[in-house]
CSV table of C-alpha atoms and ligand atoms in Angstrom, one decimal:
chain,number,residue,atom,x,y,z
A,257,UNK,CA,135.5,-12.9,-85.1
A,258,UNK,CA,133.5,-10.1,-86.8
A,259,UNK,CA,130.6,-9.4,-88.7
A,260,UNK,CA,130.8,-8.7,-92.4
A,261,UNK,CA,129.0,-5.6,-94.3
A,262,UNK,CA,129.4,-5.6,-98.2
A,263,UNK,CA,128.2,-2.2,-99.8
A,264,UNK,CA,127.2,-1.7,-103.4
A,265,UNK,CA,130.2,-4.2,-104.6
A,266,UNK,CA,130.6,-4.1,-108.3
A,267,UNK,CA,133.4,-5.7,-110.8
A,268,UNK,CA,133.4,-4.4,-114.1
A,269,UNK,CA,135.6,-5.8,-116.7
A,270,UNK,CA,135.5,-3.5,-120.0
A,271,UNK,CA,131.9,-3.0,-120.6
A,272,UNK,CA,131.1,-6.4,-118.9
A,273,UNK,CA,129.8,-6.3,-114.8
A,274,UNK,CA,131.0,-9.7,-113.4
A,275,UNK,CA,129.3,-8.2,-110.2
A,276,UNK,CA,126.7,-5.7,-110.0
A,277,UNK,CA,125.2,-3.7,-106.7
A,278,UNK,CA,126.0,-6.6,-104.4
A,279,UNK,CA,125.2,-5.9,-100.6
A,280,UNK,CA,125.4,-8.2,-97.8
A,281,UNK,CA,125.6,-8.3,-94.1
A,282,UNK,CA,126.8,-11.4,-92.5
A,283,UNK,CA,126.3,-11.8,-88.9
A,284,UNK,CA,129.4,-12.5,-86.4
A,285,UNK,CA,129.4,-16.5,-86.4
A,286,UNK,CA,126.9,-16.8,-89.4
A,287,UNK,CA,127.6,-19.1,-91.9
A,288,UNK,CA,126.6,-17.5,-95.5
A,289,UNK,CA,126.6,-19.6,-98.8
A,290,UNK,CA,126.5,-17.9,-102.1
A,291,UNK,CA,124.7,-20.0,-104.4
A,292,UNK,CA,124.0,-19.5,-108.1
A,293,UNK,CA,125.0,-21.1,-111.6
A,294,UNK,CA,128.9,-21.1,-113.1
A,295,UNK,CA,129.7,-17.6,-113.8
A,296,UNK,CA,127.0,-15.6,-111.7
A,297,UNK,CA,130.0,-13.7,-109.9
A,298,UNK,CA,130.0,-15.7,-106.5
A,299,UNK,CA,133.5,-16.0,-106.9
A,300,UNK,CA,134.3,-12.2,-107.7
A,301,UNK,CA,132.4,-11.3,-104.7
A,302,UNK,CA,134.8,-13.5,-102.6
A,303,UNK,CA,137.8,-12.8,-104.0
A,304,UNK,CA,136.8,-8.8,-103.6
A,305,UNK,CA,135.9,-9.8,-99.6
A,306,UNK,CA,139.7,-11.7,-99.5
A,307,UNK,CA,141.4,-8.9,-101.0
A,308,UNK,CA,142.5,-10.4,-104.4
A,309,UNK,CA,140.1,-8.5,-106.5
A,310,UNK,CA,140.0,-4.5,-106.6
A,311,UNK,CA,136.2,-3.2,-106.8
A,312,UNK,CA,135.1,-1.2,-109.5
A,313,UNK,CA,132.6,0.2,-107.0
A,314,UNK,CA,131.5,-0.4,-103.5
A,315,UNK,CA,133.3,-1.2,-100.0
A,316,UNK,CA,134.0,-4.1,-97.7
A,317,UNK,CA,133.8,-3.9,-94.1
A,318,UNK,CA,135.0,-6.5,-91.7
A,319,UNK,CA,134.0,-5.6,-88.1
A,320,UNK,CA,133.3,-2.4,-89.0
A,321,UNK,CA,136.2,-1.2,-90.4
A,322,UNK,CA,136.8,-0.4,-94.0
A,323,UNK,CA,139.0,-2.8,-95.6
A,324,UNK,CA,138.1,-2.3,-99.5
A,325,UNK,CA,141.4,-1.2,-100.6
A,326,UNK,CA,143.5,-2.9,-97.8
A,327,UNK,CA,145.9,-6.5,-99.5
A,328,UNK,CA,144.7,-9.8,-98.6
A,329,UNK,CA,147.7,-10.1,-95.8
A,330,UNK,CA,146.2,-6.8,-93.9
A,331,UNK,CA,142.5,-7.7,-93.6
A,332,UNK,CA,142.0,-10.8,-91.7
A,333,UNK,CA,140.4,-13.1,-94.1
A,334,UNK,CA,141.0,-16.7,-94.4
A,335,UNK,CA,140.2,-17.9,-97.5
A,336,UNK,CA,140.0,-21.7,-98.9
A,337,UNK,CA,140.5,-22.3,-102.7
A,338,UNK,CA,138.7,-24.6,-105.1
A,339,UNK,CA,142.0,-26.0,-106.3
A,340,UNK,CA,143.6,-25.8,-102.5
A,341,UNK,CA,146.3,-23.8,-104.0
A,342,UNK,CA,149.1,-25.7,-101.9
A,343,UNK,CA,152.6,-25.1,-102.3
A,344,UNK,CA,154.1,-28.4,-103.7
A,345,UNK,CA,157.4,-27.9,-102.6
A,346,UNK,CA,156.6,-26.7,-99.1
A,347,UNK,CA,155.7,-29.1,-96.3
A,348,UNK,CA,152.4,-29.1,-94.6
A,349,UNK,CA,153.5,-27.4,-91.9
A,350,UNK,CA,155.3,-24.8,-93.9
A,351,UNK,CA,151.9,-24.3,-95.8
A,352,UNK,CA,150.4,-23.8,-92.9
A,353,UNK,CA,152.4,-21.0,-91.5
A,354,UNK,CA,152.6,-19.2,-94.4
A,355,UNK,CA,149.6,-16.4,-93.8
A,356,UNK,CA,151.8,-16.2,-90.6
A,357,UNK,CA,155.0,-15.5,-91.9
A,358,UNK,CA,153.3,-13.0,-94.3
A,359,UNK,CA,152.1,-11.2,-90.9
A,360,UNK,CA,155.5,-11.6,-89.6
A,361,UNK,CA,154.8,-13.5,-86.5
A,362,UNK,CA,157.0,-14.5,-84.0
A,363,UNK,CA,158.5,-17.7,-84.5
A,364,UNK,CA,157.5,-19.8,-81.6
A,365,UNK,CA,153.9,-18.1,-81.9
A,366,UNK,CA,153.7,-19.3,-85.6
A,367,UNK,CA,154.8,-23.1,-84.5
A,368,UNK,CA,152.4,-22.9,-81.7
A,369,UNK,CA,149.7,-22.0,-84.4
A,370,UNK,CA,150.4,-24.3,-86.8
A,371,UNK,CA,150.0,-27.1,-84.6
A,372,UNK,CA,146.7,-25.8,-83.2
A,373,UNK,CA,145.5,-25.6,-86.9
A,374,UNK,CA,146.4,-29.1,-87.9
A,375,UNK,CA,145.1,-30.7,-84.6
A,376,UNK,CA,141.9,-28.7,-85.3
A,377,UNK,CA,141.6,-30.4,-88.9
A,378,UNK,CA,142.7,-34.0,-87.4
A,379,UNK,CA,145.9,-33.6,-89.4
A,380,UNK,CA,148.2,-33.2,-86.1
A,381,UNK,CA,151.4,-35.7,-87.2
A,382,UNK,CA,151.1,-35.0,-91.2
A,383,UNK,CA,153.0,-31.2,-90.2
A,384,UNK,CA,156.5,-32.8,-92.3
A,385,UNK,CA,154.6,-34.2,-95.3
A,386,UNK,CA,154.6,-32.7,-98.3
A,387,UNK,CA,151.2,-32.1,-100.2
A,388,UNK,CA,151.6,-35.0,-102.7
A,389,UNK,CA,151.5,-37.2,-99.9
A,390,UNK,CA,148.2,-36.6,-98.7
A,391,UNK,CA,144.8,-37.5,-100.2
A,392,UNK,CA,142.4,-35.0,-101.8
A,393,UNK,CA,140.4,-35.0,-98.4
A,394,UNK,CA,143.7,-34.3,-96.6
A,395,UNK,CA,144.9,-31.6,-98.9
A,396,UNK,CA,142.2,-29.9,-98.6
A,397,UNK,CA,142.1,-29.6,-94.8
A,398,UNK,CA,145.4,-28.5,-94.9
A,399,UNK,CA,143.9,-25.7,-97.0
A,400,UNK,CA,141.4,-25.1,-94.2
A,401,UNK,CA,144.3,-25.4,-91.6
A,402,UNK,CA,146.1,-22.5,-93.4
A,403,UNK,CA,143.0,-20.3,-93.8
A,404,UNK,CA,142.6,-21.0,-89.5
A,405,UNK,CA,145.9,-20.7,-88.7
A,406,UNK,CA,145.6,-16.5,-88.6
A,407,UNK,CA,142.7,-16.9,-86.5
A,408,UNK,CA,140.6,-15.0,-89.4
A,409,UNK,CA,138.0,-12.6,-88.6
A,410,UNK,CA,135.9,-14.1,-91.5
A,411,UNK,CA,136.4,-17.4,-93.7
A,412,UNK,CA,136.2,-17.7,-96.9
A,413,UNK,CA,135.6,-20.8,-99.0
A,414,UNK,CA,135.6,-21.1,-102.6
A,415,UNK,CA,133.9,-24.5,-103.8
A,416,UNK,CA,136.0,-26.2,-100.7
A,417,UNK,CA,135.0,-29.6,-101.6
A,418,UNK,CA,134.3,-29.6,-105.4
A,419,UNK,CA,137.7,-32.0,-105.7
A,420,UNK,CA,136.3,-34.5,-103.3
A,421,UNK,CA,134.3,-37.7,-104.0
A,422,UNK,CA,131.0,-37.6,-103.7
A,423,UNK,CA,131.0,-39.7,-100.1
A,424,UNK,CA,133.9,-37.6,-98.7
A,425,UNK,CA,132.0,-34.6,-99.8
A,426,UNK,CA,129.0,-35.6,-97.7
A,427,UNK,CA,131.5,-35.9,-94.6
A,428,UNK,CA,133.7,-33.2,-95.2
A,429,UNK,CA,130.5,-30.7,-95.3
A,430,UNK,CA,130.1,-31.7,-91.6
A,431,UNK,CA,133.1,-31.5,-90.6
A,432,UNK,CA,133.6,-28.0,-91.5
A,433,UNK,CA,130.3,-27.2,-90.2
A,434,UNK,CA,130.6,-28.6,-86.9
A,435,UNK,CA,134.1,-26.8,-86.9
A,436,UNK,CA,132.9,-23.4,-88.0
A,437,UNK,CA,130.0,-23.4,-85.0
A,438,UNK,CA,132.7,-24.6,-82.5
A,439,UNK,CA,134.8,-21.7,-83.3
A,440,UNK,CA,132.1,-19.3,-83.9
A,441,UNK,CA,133.7,-18.5,-87.4
A,442,UNK,CA,131.9,-15.8,-89.6
A,443,UNK,CA,131.6,-17.8,-92.9
A,444,UNK,CA,130.9,-16.8,-96.1
A,445,UNK,CA,131.0,-20.2,-98.7
A,446,UNK,CA,130.6,-20.3,-102.8
A,447,UNK,CA,128.6,-22.9,-104.3
A,448,UNK,CA,127.0,-24.0,-107.1
A,449,UNK,CA,125.9,-26.8,-105.3
A,450,UNK,CA,122.4,-26.8,-104.0
A,451,UNK,CA,122.5,-29.6,-101.8
A,452,UNK,CA,125.6,-28.5,-100.4
A,453,UNK,CA,124.4,-24.9,-99.7
A,454,UNK,CA,120.8,-26.3,-98.5
A,455,UNK,CA,122.6,-28.8,-95.7
A,456,UNK,CA,125.4,-26.0,-94.5
A,457,UNK,CA,124.1,-22.5,-94.8
A,458,UNK,CA,122.7,-20.7,-92.0
A,459,UNK,CA,121.2,-17.9,-94.8
A,460,UNK,CA,121.7,-18.4,-98.4
A,461,UNK,CA,122.1,-15.6,-101.8
A,462,UNK,CA,121.5,-16.7,-104.9
A,463,UNK,CA,123.1,-15.2,-107.7
A,464,UNK,CA,122.7,-14.5,-111.5
A,465,UNK,CA,124.1,-12.5,-114.2
A,466,UNK,CA,126.1,-10.7,-111.3
A,467,UNK,CA,123.6,-9.6,-109.1
A,468,UNK,CA,121.8,-10.9,-105.9
A,469,UNK,CA,118.2,-12.4,-106.6
A,470,UNK,CA,117.4,-13.8,-103.0
A,471,UNK,CA,118.8,-13.4,-99.7
A,472,UNK,CA,117.3,-15.9,-97.0
A,473,UNK,CA,116.6,-19.1,-95.1
A,474,UNK,CA,116.6,-22.3,-96.8
A,475,UNK,CA,112.9,-22.2,-95.9
A,476,UNK,CA,111.9,-18.4,-97.3
A,477,UNK,CA,114.0,-19.6,-100.9
A,478,UNK,CA,111.8,-22.8,-101.0
A,479,UNK,CA,108.6,-21.6,-100.0
A,480,UNK,CA,108.6,-17.4,-101.2
A,481,UNK,CA,110.8,-17.8,-104.1
A,482,UNK,CA,110.8,-13.8,-105.4
A,483,UNK,CA,111.1,-15.0,-109.0
A,484,UNK,CA,111.2,-17.6,-111.7
A,485,UNK,CA,115.1,-18.0,-111.4
A,486,UNK,CA,114.9,-18.5,-107.7
A,487,UNK,CA,111.9,-20.9,-107.8
A,488,UNK,CA,113.9,-22.9,-110.4
A,489,UNK,CA,117.6,-23.2,-108.9
A,490,UNK,CA,116.3,-23.6,-105.2
A,491,UNK,CA,114.4,-27.1,-105.1
A,492,UNK,CA,112.7,-28.1,-108.4
A,493,UNK,CA,109.5,-26.7,-109.9
A,494,UNK,CA,107.6,-27.4,-113.2
A,495,UNK,CA,106.5,-24.3,-115.2
A,496,UNK,CA,103.4,-23.8,-116.8
A,497,UNK,CA,103.2,-20.7,-119.5
A,498,UNK,CA,100.4,-18.8,-119.7
A,499,UNK,CA,98.9,-16.0,-118.2
A,500,UNK,CA,96.7,-14.7,-115.3
A,501,UNK,CA,93.1,-14.5,-116.2
A,502,UNK,CA,91.7,-12.8,-113.1
A,503,UNK,CA,92.8,-12.8,-109.2
A,504,UNK,CA,94.1,-16.4,-108.4
A,505,UNK,CA,93.1,-18.0,-111.7
A,506,UNK,CA,96.0,-18.9,-114.2
A,507,UNK,CA,95.1,-19.8,-117.8
A,508,UNK,CA,97.9,-22.0,-119.4
A,509,UNK,CA,98.6,-22.0,-123.0
A,510,UNK,CA,97.5,-25.0,-123.5
A,511,UNK,CA,94.3,-24.0,-122.3
A,512,UNK,CA,93.9,-25.1,-118.6
A,513,UNK,CA,92.1,-22.9,-116.3
A,514,UNK,CA,93.9,-23.3,-113.0
A,515,UNK,CA,93.6,-21.9,-109.5
A,516,UNK,CA,97.0,-20.3,-108.0
A,517,UNK,CA,98.3,-17.9,-105.3
A,518,UNK,CA,100.5,-15.1,-106.6
A,519,UNK,CA,99.3,-11.2,-107.8
A,520,UNK,CA,100.2,-9.8,-111.1
A,521,UNK,CA,98.6,-9.8,-114.5
A,522,UNK,CA,99.2,-10.4,-117.8
A,523,UNK,CA,101.6,-13.3,-119.1
A,524,UNK,CA,104.0,-15.2,-116.6
A,525,UNK,CA,104.5,-18.7,-115.5
A,526,UNK,CA,102.9,-21.0,-112.9
A,527,UNK,CA,105.6,-22.7,-110.6
A,528,UNK,CA,104.5,-26.2,-109.3
A,529,UNK,CA,106.5,-28.1,-106.6
A,530,UNK,CA,106.4,-31.9,-108.2
A,531,UNK,CA,105.8,-33.4,-104.5
A,532,UNK,CA,103.2,-31.0,-103.7
A,533,UNK,CA,100.9,-32.5,-106.6
A,534,UNK,CA,99.1,-35.9,-105.8
A,535,UNK,CA,98.7,-38.1,-108.6
A,536,UNK,CA,96.0,-41.1,-108.7
A,537,UNK,CA,94.5,-43.7,-110.5
A,538,UNK,CA,90.8,-42.4,-109.7
A,539,UNK,CA,89.5,-39.0,-109.6
A,540,UNK,CA,91.1,-37.1,-106.5
A,541,UNK,CA,88.5,-35.0,-104.5
A,542,UNK,CA,89.0,-31.9,-102.1
A,543,UNK,CA,91.5,-29.9,-103.9
A,544,UNK,CA,91.6,-27.1,-105.9
A,545,UNK,CA,93.3,-28.5,-109.1
A,546,UNK,CA,91.6,-31.4,-110.5
A,547,UNK,CA,92.9,-32.9,-114.0
A,548,UNK,CA,93.5,-35.7,-115.9
A,549,UNK,CA,96.3,-36.7,-118.3
A,550,UNK,CA,98.8,-39.2,-119.4
A,551,UNK,CA,101.8,-40.6,-118.4
A,552,UNK,CA,105.0,-40.2,-120.6
A,553,UNK,CA,107.8,-40.7,-118.7
A,554,UNK,CA,108.3,-42.6,-115.1
A,555,UNK,CA,111.8,-42.7,-113.3
A,556,UNK,CA,112.7,-44.2,-110.5
A,557,UNK,CA,115.1,-42.7,-107.9
A,558,UNK,CA,114.9,-45.2,-105.2
A,559,UNK,CA,113.0,-43.3,-102.2
A,560,UNK,CA,111.3,-41.2,-104.8
A,561,UNK,CA,109.3,-41.5,-108.5
A,562,UNK,CA,109.3,-38.7,-111.0
A,563,UNK,CA,106.2,-38.8,-113.1
A,564,UNK,CA,106.0,-36.7,-116.0
A,565,UNK,CA,102.2,-36.3,-117.3
A,566,UNK,CA,101.1,-34.8,-119.9
A,567,UNK,CA,97.8,-32.6,-119.4
A,568,UNK,CA,97.1,-30.9,-122.8
A,569,UNK,CA,99.7,-30.8,-125.5
A,570,UNK,CA,101.0,-27.9,-124.5
A,571,UNK,CA,101.5,-28.4,-120.7
A,572,UNK,CA,103.2,-31.3,-119.2
A,573,UNK,CA,104.2,-31.6,-115.5
A,574,UNK,CA,106.4,-33.9,-113.2
A,575,UNK,CA,104.5,-35.2,-110.0
A,576,UNK,CA,107.1,-36.5,-107.1
A,577,UNK,CA,105.7,-39.4,-105.3
A,578,UNK,CA,107.6,-41.2,-102.0
A,579,UNK,CA,108.4,-44.9,-102.7
A,580,UNK,CA,106.2,-46.7,-100.4
A,581,UNK,CA,105.1,-50.1,-100.2
A,582,UNK,CA,101.8,-51.1,-101.7
A,583,UNK,CA,101.8,-47.5,-103.4
A,584,UNK,CA,100.4,-46.4,-106.7
A,585,UNK,CA,103.1,-46.2,-109.0
A,586,UNK,CA,101.5,-45.5,-113.1
A,587,UNK,CA,103.3,-46.6,-116.3
A,588,UNK,CA,103.9,-45.1,-119.2
A,589,UNK,CA,100.9,-44.7,-121.2
A,590,UNK,CA,98.7,-44.9,-118.8
A,591,UNK,CA,95.5,-42.5,-117.8
A,592,UNK,CA,95.2,-40.6,-114.2
A,593,UNK,CA,94.4,-38.2,-112.5
A,594,UNK,CA,96.5,-35.6,-110.9
A,595,UNK,CA,95.4,-32.8,-108.4
A,596,UNK,CA,96.7,-30.1,-106.1
A,597,UNK,CA,95.8,-27.2,-104.3
A,598,UNK,CA,95.9,-23.5,-105.2
A,599,UNK,CA,98.2,-22.9,-102.6
A,600,UNK,CA,101.0,-25.3,-104.2
A,601,UNK,CA,100.9,-23.0,-107.4
A,602,UNK,CA,102.8,-19.8,-107.4
A,603,UNK,CA,102.5,-17.4,-110.5
A,604,UNK,CA,105.3,-15.3,-111.6
A,605,UNK,CA,104.8,-12.5,-114.2
A,606,UNK,CA,107.1,-11.0,-117.1
B,791,ATP,P1,131.9,-20.6,-111.1
B,791,ATP,O1,131.0,-21.0,-110.4
B,791,ATP,O2,132.1,-21.1,-112.5
B,791,ATP,O3,133.1,-20.2,-110.8
B,791,ATP,P2,131.5,-18.3,-110.3
B,791,ATP,O4,129.8,-17.5,-110.2
B,791,ATP,O5,132.5,-18.0,-109.5
B,791,ATP,O6,131.6,-19.2,-111.5
B,791,ATP,P3,133.0,-15.6,-111.5
B,791,ATP,O7,134.2,-16.5,-111.8
B,791,ATP,O8,132.9,-15.1,-110.1
B,791,ATP,O9,132.0,-16.4,-111.4
B,791,ATP,O10,132.8,-14.9,-112.8
B,791,ATP,C1,132.0,-14.5,-113.1
B,791,ATP,C2,131.9,-13.4,-114.8
B,791,ATP,O11,133.1,-12.7,-114.9
B,791,ATP,C3,132.0,-15.1,-115.2
B,791,ATP,O12,131.2,-14.6,-116.6
B,791,ATP,C4,133.6,-14.9,-115.9
B,791,ATP,O13,133.9,-15.2,-117.4
B,791,ATP,C5,133.7,-13.4,-115.8
B,791,ATP,N1,135.3,-13.1,-115.4
B,791,ATP,C6,136.0,-13.1,-114.5
B,791,ATP,N2,136.8,-12.6,-114.0
B,791,ATP,C7,137.7,-12.4,-115.7
B,791,ATP,C8,138.5,-11.5,-116.0
B,791,ATP,N3,139.6,-11.6,-115.1
B,791,ATP,N4,138.1,-10.7,-117.2
B,791,ATP,C9,137.0,-10.8,-117.9
B,791,ATP,N5,135.7,-11.4,-117.6
B,791,ATP,C10,136.0,-11.7,-116.2
């Protein structure tokens, strides 16, 4: 295994930057996830690391060696594609052997490594089948075996679970993560699925419009998002529009004066995490912000309940409560009290 360093990587198509100035380091054995909405440049970044796309600018270093201009088969990166990209006319074993043949390994070594890789993904005995004779989950594991067979310095996963059904996806997540730990594989995975990213990553990189917006652990991103985009993309937030009136004081466009954290001045948004707010039929004492409002919408999510409360003509927020036996569940149209500490509100100025 090896560390991966990406320096000021960029990819331009005509006037459009698919990726701009991305710098990242992935430690030896670390599982890094690139998370962001569709089209933000995740796949392009991963493909530049793999060698399938030539960067417009910047460098990729694997184990300290600059591999920016090497073709894919000359850099030791194992890639799993979203579509699996298995060769349909080749058997499972031949698919797994492909990268080894490109690297011109002796036949005996190839056979040994194919067997090892198939055993790792629990597909021993399936080597003679064709991809179409396998389930989606098994095909995905063949793609993983093919990437592992080359004993990669870095494993690159491009939305590897997106073609699996929800239940299988949860199982394969755990399998991949356990295998990655067991082998100590330096790994970069791309996904737009927040839950998948949070479950699997050691660290996450949030991207938008070709740029890195924030890098950190799950807790860093959730507790200390650096901008509105991250606050809305990782976890949920209600955003109230308005302006900072004085330090620690936010005035919403609907006229509410709220205690908050965050510095700056001028217009901005107050971001509130739904689960940090409280709702009750009676006034709630002891918290910095105490307001009343009317319930406009309730969504029952099983373990959790979302309550949408109108605080002013311009201000509506979501409070999320746990679905507890005998707990308070307001109904649409009911008047309620909402409260939260100043620390639950983060302001982002424009
Ligand atoms: P998704 O989750 O949908 O796969 P992504 O974050 O992986 O999205 P990329 O595939 O990296 O996004 O694409 C980033 C941007 O670059 C997109 O706007 C895409 O349309 C554009 N793009 C990608 N490849 C090309 C190309 N060959 N020519 C022109 N534009 C491209």
